[in-house]
Coordinates of C-alpha atoms in Angstrom, one line a residue:
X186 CA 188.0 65.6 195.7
X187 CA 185.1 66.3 193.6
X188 CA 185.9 66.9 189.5
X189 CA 183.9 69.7 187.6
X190 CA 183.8 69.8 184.2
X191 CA 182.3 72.9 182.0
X192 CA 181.6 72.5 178.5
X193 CA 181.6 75.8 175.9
X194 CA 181.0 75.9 172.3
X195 CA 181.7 71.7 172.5
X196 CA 185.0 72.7 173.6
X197 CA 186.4 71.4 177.5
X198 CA 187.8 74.4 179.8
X199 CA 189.2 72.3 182.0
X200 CA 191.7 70.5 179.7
X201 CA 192.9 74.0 179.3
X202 CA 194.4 74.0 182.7
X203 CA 197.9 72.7 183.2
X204 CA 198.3 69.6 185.0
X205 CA 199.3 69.1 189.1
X206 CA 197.5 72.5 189.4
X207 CA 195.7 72.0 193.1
X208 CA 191.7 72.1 193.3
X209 CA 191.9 75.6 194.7
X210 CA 194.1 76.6 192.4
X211 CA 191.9 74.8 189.5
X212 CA 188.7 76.4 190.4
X213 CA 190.1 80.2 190.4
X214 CA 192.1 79.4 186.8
X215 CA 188.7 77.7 185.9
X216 CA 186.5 81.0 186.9
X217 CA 189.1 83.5 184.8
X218 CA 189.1 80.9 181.8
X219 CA 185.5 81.7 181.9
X220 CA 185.6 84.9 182.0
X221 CA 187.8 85.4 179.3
X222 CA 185.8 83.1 177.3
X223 CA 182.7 85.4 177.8
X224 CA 184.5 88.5 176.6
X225 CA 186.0 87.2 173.8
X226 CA 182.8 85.3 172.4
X227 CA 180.2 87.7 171.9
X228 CA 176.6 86.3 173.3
X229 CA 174.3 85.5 170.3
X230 CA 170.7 84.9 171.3
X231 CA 169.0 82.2 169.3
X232 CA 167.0 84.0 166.3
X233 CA 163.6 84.0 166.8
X234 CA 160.9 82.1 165.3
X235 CA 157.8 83.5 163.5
X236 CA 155.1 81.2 164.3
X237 CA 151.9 82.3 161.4
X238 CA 150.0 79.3 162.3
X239 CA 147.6 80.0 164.6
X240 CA 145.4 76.9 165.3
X241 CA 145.3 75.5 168.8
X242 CA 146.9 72.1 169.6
X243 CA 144.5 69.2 169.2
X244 CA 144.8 68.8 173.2
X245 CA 144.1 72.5 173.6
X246 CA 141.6 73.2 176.5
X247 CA 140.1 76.3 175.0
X248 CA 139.8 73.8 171.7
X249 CA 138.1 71.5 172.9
X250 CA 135.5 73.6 175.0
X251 CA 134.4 75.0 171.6
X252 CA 134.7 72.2 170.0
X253 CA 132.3 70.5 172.3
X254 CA 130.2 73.6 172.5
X255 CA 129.7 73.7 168.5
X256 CA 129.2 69.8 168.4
X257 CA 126.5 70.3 170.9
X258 CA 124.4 72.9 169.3
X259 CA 124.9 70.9 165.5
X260 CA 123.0 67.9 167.0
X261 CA 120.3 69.7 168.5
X262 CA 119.3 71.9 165.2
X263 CA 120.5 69.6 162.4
X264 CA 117.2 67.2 162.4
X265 CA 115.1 70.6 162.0
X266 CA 117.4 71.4 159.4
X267 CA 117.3 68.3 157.4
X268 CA 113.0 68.3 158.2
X269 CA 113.1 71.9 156.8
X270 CA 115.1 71.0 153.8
X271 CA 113.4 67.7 153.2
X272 CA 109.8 70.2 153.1
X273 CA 111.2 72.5 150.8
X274 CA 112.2 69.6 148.3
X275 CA 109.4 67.4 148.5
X276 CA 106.9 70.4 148.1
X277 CA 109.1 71.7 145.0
X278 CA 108.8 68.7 143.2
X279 CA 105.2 67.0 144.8
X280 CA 104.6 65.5 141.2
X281 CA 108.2 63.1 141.4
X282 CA 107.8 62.4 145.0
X283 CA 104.1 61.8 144.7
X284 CA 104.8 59.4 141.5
X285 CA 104.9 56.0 143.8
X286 CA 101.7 56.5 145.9
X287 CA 99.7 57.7 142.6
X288 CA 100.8 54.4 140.8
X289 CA 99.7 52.3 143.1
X290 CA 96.5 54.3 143.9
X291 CA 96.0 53.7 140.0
X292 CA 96.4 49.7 140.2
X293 CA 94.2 49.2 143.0
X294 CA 91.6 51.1 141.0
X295 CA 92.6 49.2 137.7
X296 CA 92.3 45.7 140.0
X297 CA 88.5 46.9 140.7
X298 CA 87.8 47.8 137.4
X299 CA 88.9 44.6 136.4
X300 CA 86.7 42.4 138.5
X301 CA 84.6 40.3 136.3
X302 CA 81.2 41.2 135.7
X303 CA 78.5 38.3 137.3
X304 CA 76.5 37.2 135.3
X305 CA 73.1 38.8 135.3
X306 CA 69.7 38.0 135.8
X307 CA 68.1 41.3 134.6
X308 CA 68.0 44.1 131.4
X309 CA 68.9 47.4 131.1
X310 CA 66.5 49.1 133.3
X311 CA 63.5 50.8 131.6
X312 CA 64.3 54.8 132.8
X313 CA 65.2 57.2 130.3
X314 CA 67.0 60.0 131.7
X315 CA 67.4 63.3 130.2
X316 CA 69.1 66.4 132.2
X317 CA 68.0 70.0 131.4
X318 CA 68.2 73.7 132.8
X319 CA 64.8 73.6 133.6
X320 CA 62.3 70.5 134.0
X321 CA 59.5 69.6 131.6
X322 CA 57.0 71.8 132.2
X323 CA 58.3 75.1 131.5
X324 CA 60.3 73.6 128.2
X325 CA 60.7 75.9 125.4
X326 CA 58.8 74.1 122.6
X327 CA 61.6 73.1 120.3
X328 CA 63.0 71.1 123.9
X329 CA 59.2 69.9 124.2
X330 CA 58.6 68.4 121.1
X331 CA 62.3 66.0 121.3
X332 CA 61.9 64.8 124.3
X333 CA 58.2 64.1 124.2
X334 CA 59.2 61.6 121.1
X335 CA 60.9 59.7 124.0
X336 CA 57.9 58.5 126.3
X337 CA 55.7 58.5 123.3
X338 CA 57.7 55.9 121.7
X339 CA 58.6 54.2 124.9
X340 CA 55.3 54.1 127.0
X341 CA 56.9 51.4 129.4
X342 CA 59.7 53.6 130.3
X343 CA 59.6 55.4 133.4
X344 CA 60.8 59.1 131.8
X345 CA 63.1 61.7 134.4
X346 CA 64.9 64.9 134.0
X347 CA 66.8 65.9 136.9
X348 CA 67.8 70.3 136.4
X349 CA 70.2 72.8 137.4
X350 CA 67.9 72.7 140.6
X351 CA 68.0 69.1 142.0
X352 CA 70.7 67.5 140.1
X353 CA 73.3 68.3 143.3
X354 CA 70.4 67.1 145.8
X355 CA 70.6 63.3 143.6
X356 CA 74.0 62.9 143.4
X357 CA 74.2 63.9 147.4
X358 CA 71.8 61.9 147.9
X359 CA 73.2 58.8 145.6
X360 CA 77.0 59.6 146.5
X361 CA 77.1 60.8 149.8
X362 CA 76.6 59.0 153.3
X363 CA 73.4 57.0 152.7
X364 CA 74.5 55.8 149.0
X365 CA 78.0 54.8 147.8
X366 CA 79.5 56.9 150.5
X367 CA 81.5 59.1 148.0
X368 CA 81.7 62.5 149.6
X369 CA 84.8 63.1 147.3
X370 CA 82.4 63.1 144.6
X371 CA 79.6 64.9 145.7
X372 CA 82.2 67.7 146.7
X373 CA 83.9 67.5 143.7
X374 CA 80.5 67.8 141.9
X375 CA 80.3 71.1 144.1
X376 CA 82.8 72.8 143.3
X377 CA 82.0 72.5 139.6
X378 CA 81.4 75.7 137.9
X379 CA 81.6 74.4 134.0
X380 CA 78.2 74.2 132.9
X381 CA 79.1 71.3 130.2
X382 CA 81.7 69.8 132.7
X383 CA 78.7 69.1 135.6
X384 CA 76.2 67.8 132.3
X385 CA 78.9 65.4 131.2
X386 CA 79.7 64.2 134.5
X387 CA 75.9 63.6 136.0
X388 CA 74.5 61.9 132.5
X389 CA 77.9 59.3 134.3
X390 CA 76.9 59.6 138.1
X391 CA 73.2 59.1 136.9
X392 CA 73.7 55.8 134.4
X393 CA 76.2 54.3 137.3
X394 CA 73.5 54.8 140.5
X395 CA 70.3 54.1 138.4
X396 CA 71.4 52.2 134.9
X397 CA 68.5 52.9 131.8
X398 CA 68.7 55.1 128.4
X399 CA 70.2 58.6 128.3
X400 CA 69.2 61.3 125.8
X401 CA 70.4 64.7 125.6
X402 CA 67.5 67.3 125.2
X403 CA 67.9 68.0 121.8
X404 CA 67.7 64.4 120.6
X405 CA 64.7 62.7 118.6
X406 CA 64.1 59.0 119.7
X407 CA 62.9 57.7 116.2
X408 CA 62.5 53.7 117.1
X409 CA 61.2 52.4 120.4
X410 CA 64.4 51.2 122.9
X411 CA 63.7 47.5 122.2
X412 CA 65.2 48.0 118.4
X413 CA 68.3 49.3 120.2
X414 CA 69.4 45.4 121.0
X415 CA 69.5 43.6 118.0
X416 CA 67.1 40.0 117.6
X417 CA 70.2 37.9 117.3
X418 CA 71.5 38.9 121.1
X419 CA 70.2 37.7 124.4
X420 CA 69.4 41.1 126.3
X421 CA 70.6 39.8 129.3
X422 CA 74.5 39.6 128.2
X423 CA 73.9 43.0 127.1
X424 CA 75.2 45.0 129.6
X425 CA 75.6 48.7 127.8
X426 CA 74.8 50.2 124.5
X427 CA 76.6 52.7 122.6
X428 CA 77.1 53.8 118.7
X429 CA 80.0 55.3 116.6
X430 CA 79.6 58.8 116.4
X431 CA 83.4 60.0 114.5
X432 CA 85.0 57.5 112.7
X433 CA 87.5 58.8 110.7
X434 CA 91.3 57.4 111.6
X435 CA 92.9 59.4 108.4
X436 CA 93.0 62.0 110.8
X437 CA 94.8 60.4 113.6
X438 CA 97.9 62.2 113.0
X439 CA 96.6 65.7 112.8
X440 CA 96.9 68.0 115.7
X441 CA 93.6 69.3 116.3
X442 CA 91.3 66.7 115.0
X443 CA 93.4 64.0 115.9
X444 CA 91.8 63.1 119.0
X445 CA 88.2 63.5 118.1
X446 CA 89.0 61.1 115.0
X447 CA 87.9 57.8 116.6
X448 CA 85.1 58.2 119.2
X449 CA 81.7 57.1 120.3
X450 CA 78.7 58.6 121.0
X451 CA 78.0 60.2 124.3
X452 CA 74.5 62.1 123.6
X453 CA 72.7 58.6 123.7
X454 CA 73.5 55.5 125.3
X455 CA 72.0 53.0 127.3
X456 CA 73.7 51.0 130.5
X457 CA 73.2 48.9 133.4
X458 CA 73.9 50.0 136.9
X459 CA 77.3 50.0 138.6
X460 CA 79.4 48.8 135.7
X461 CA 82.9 49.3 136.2
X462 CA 83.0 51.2 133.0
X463 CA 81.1 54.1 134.4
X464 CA 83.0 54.5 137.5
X465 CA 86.5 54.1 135.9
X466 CA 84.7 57.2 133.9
X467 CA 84.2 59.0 136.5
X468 CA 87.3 58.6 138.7
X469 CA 89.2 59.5 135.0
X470 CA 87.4 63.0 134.9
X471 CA 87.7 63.1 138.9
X472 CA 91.3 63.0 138.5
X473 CA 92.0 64.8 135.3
X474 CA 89.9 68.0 136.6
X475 CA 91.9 68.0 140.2
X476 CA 95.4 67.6 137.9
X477 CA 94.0 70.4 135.7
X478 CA 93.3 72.5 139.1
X479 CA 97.0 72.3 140.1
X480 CA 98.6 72.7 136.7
X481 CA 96.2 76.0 136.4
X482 CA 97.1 76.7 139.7
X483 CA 93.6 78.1 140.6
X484 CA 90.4 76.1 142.3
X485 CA 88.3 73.9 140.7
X486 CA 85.5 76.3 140.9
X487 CA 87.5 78.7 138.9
X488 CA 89.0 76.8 136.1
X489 CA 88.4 77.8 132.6
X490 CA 88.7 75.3 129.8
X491 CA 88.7 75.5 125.7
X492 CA 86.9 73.6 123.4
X493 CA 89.3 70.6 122.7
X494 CA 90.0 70.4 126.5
X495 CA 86.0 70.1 127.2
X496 CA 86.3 67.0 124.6
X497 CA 88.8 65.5 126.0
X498 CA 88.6 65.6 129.8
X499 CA 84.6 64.6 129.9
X500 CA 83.4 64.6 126.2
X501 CA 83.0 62.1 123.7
X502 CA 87.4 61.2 123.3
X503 CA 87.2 60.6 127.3
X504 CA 84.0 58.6 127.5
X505 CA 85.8 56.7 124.5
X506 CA 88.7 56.1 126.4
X507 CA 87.2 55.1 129.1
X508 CA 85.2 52.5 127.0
X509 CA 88.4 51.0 125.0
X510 CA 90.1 50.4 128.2
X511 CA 87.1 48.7 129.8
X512 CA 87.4 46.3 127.1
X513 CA 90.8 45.9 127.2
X514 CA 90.6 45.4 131.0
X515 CA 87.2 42.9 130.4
X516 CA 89.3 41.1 127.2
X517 CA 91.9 39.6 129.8
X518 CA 94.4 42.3 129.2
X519 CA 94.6 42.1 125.5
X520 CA 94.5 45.9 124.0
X521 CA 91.6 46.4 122.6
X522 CA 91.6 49.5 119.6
X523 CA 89.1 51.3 117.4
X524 CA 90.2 48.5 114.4
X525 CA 87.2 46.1 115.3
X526 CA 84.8 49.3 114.7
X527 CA 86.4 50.9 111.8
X528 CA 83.4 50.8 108.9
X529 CA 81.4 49.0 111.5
X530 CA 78.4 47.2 109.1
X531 CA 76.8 45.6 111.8
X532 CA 76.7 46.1 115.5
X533 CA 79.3 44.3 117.7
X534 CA 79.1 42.9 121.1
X535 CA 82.6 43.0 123.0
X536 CA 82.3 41.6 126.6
X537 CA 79.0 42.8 127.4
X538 CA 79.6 46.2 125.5
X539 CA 77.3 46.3 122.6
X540 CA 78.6 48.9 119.9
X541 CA 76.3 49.6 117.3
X542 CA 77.3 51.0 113.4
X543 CA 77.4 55.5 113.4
X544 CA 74.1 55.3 111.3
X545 CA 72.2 53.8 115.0
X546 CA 72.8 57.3 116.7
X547 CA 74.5 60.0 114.5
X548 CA 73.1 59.3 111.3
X549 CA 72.9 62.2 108.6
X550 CA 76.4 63.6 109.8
X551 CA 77.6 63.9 106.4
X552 CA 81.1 62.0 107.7
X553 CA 81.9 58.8 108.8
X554 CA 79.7 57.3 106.1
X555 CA 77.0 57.9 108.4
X556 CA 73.9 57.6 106.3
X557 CA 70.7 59.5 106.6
X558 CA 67.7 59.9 109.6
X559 CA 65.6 57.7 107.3
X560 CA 67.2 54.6 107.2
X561 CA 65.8 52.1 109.0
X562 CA 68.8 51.6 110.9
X563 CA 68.8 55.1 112.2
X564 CA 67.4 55.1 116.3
X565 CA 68.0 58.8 117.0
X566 CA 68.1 62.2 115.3
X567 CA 70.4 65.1 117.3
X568 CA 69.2 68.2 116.5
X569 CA 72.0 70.6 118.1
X570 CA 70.0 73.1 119.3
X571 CA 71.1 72.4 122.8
X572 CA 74.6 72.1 121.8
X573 CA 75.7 76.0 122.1
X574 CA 78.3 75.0 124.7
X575 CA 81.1 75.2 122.0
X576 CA 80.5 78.7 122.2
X577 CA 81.8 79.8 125.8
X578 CA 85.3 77.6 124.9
X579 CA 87.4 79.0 122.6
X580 CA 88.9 76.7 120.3
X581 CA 91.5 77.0 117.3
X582 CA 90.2 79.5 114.6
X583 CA 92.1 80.8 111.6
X584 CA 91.0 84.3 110.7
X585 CA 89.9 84.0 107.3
X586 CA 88.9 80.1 107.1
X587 CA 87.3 80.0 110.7
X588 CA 87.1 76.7 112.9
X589 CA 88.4 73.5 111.1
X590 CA 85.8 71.4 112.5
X591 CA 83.6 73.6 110.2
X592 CA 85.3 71.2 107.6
X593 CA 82.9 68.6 109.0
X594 CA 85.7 66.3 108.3
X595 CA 86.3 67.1 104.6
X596 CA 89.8 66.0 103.0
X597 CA 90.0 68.9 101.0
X598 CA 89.0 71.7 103.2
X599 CA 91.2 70.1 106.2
X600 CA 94.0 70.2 104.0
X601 CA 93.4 74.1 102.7
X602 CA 92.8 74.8 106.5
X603 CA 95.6 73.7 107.4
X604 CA 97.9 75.1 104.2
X605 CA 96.2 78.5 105.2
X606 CA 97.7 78.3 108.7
X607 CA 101.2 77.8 108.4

């Protein structure tokens, strides 16, 4: 006989019937035992549950389409994401993530500038070079009468002026395909719309293709070239010839005249071809006119410039520069700073660089102890009058005391100039 048992509420019916009962017997006690049970326990469905959380089970089908689906599209747009994002950073900040490839563009160029000079076998050529608007013939008569003093006391010389008309044809023709192959310079050259800026820079493209003397057209040549090299020095170690023009270091710390304080003269000087000290000159202006571009944000053809930045980026502070770290670069690395020509007496040759005392080529400056045009030391006389450049750059003026280069480099009027302006 088979046993049934039925379990409710944990509690057994069937030990609720009495013993010896038979199976049929059992079975119809067992159904009204239920029965009874039912209507005397009232049926309580399980509460229900609020289940907020809504997110699919890990091993969800519909999950894991999606899933699949979104991982899909991230990989196939997330590189043009990053390139697009990578773009919009590196042209935000060009300068920082420029930095490394400018660096070591400037050493390789420091590495050529460095390369020692051979040593020589010839002079300073015998060209003088002068650059005007207009060429010789149609020169107004003040223009005439300087630079005639030039092959008059140098008959030897072969005499050029390149103008505002051919000067682009020689440096395309010097610079571009069949010369040095610089097309970055003849563009550059080009572009130029700075009347002072292109003078500057071609008196430097000239002196590096051709070597000789350079005058400005509004300088006197007072002594024949030859007196420019001292007797005691062997002309063939003399490689280029400049003079003091500004040397007064008081100044160093003022914040106009400051960086005119300590500089050579530009308006005559005298060099053999292809020294490294020209074309680390030129690259310098090459490089401080396309930074000046960007800062400006406007081309090179239509940057304007002021007075002090004229001086700086091509005039007499950056042709100093330029010299000072060509002798550094020539001295095996030691610096080499305006000290050894502070109250020059005597003229100085530093590694082929012969610097000769202020009186040699700005004489009669009334600064810089300069002395006077009729010394016998004096070479050249600048007369100025081709020197109206100033003019179209603005530069700091106070109202009622004017320009304080006006001072000429006076203690006392520098310091009421600059009482009057604060």
């Amino acid at each position: 006989m088979v046993e049934m048992k039925v379990w409710v509420q944990g509690s057994s019916l069937w030990d609720s019937i009495a013993p010896g009962t038979y199976g049929w017997q059992k079975g119809a006690q067992l159904q009204s035992l239920i029965e009874a049970s039912m209507r005397t326990r009232p049926f309580r469905p399980p509460p229900l549950k609020l289940h907020t959380n809504t997110k699919m089970p890990a091993h969800s089908p519909i999950a894991s389409h999606f899933r699949s689906k979104l991982t899909t599209q991230v990989r196939r747009v997330l590189p043009a994401y990053l390139a697009v994002l990578f773009l919009i950073l590196f042209f935000a900040n060009t300068h920082f993530f420029t930095a490394p490839i400018r660096a070591a563009h400037k050493y390789r160029r420091e590495l050529k500038y460095q390369q020692p000079l051979q040593t020589s076998t010839t002079t300073i050529p015998k060209k003088i070079w002068q650059t005007w608007k207009l060429g010789p013939l149609t020169f107004e008569q003040r223009d005439s009468d300087t630079a005639k003093t030039w092959p008059a006391k140098n008959p030897n010389y072969r005499y050029e002026v390149l103008t505002d008309d051919n000067a682009l044809e020689y440096v395309e023709e010097h610079y571009g395909a069949h010369g040095f192959g610089r097309p970055d310079i003849v563009e550059l050259y080009r572009e130029l719309n700075i009347t002072i800026v292109r003078a500057d820079l071609l008196r430097y493209l000239v002196m590096y293709a051709e070597g000789g003397v350079y005058a400005d057209i509004d300088v006197e040549c007072l002594r024949p070239v030859k007196r420019f090299i001292p007797e005691r020095y062997n002309e063939l170690e003399v490689d280029m010839i400049i003079g003091v023009e500004i040397d007064e270091p008081a100044f160093a710390n003022h914040p106009i005249l400051g960086s005119k304080c300590k500089s050579f003269c530009q308006w005559t000087f005298a060099a053999k071809p292809r020294l490294p000290v020209m074309m680390r000159l030129i690259e310098n202006i090459q490089e401080w006119i396309h930074d000046l571009s960007k800062q400006k944000g406007v081309p090179i053809g239509q940057l304007e410039l002021d007075f002090n930045e004229v001086i700086s980026g091509t005039g007499p502070s950056a042709f100093t520069d330029a010299v000072l770290a060509q002798m550094t670069a020539q001295n095996g690395g030691k610096v080499v700073t305006w000290d050894p020509f502070h109250n020059l007496a005597e003229s100085r040759l530093v590694n082929g660089i012969l610097v000769l005392n202020v009186e040699a080529f700005a004489a009669g400056q009334g600064h810089s102890d300069s002395g006077n045009h009729d010394s016998r030391g004096a070479l050249v006389k600048h007369h100025y009058h081709a020197s109206g450049w100033p003019a179209l750059h603005p530069r700091r003026n106070h109202l009622m005391y004017g320009e304080v280069e006006k001072c000429n480099w006076n203690p006392d009027c520098v310091a009421e100039w600059v009482s009057a302006s604060k």
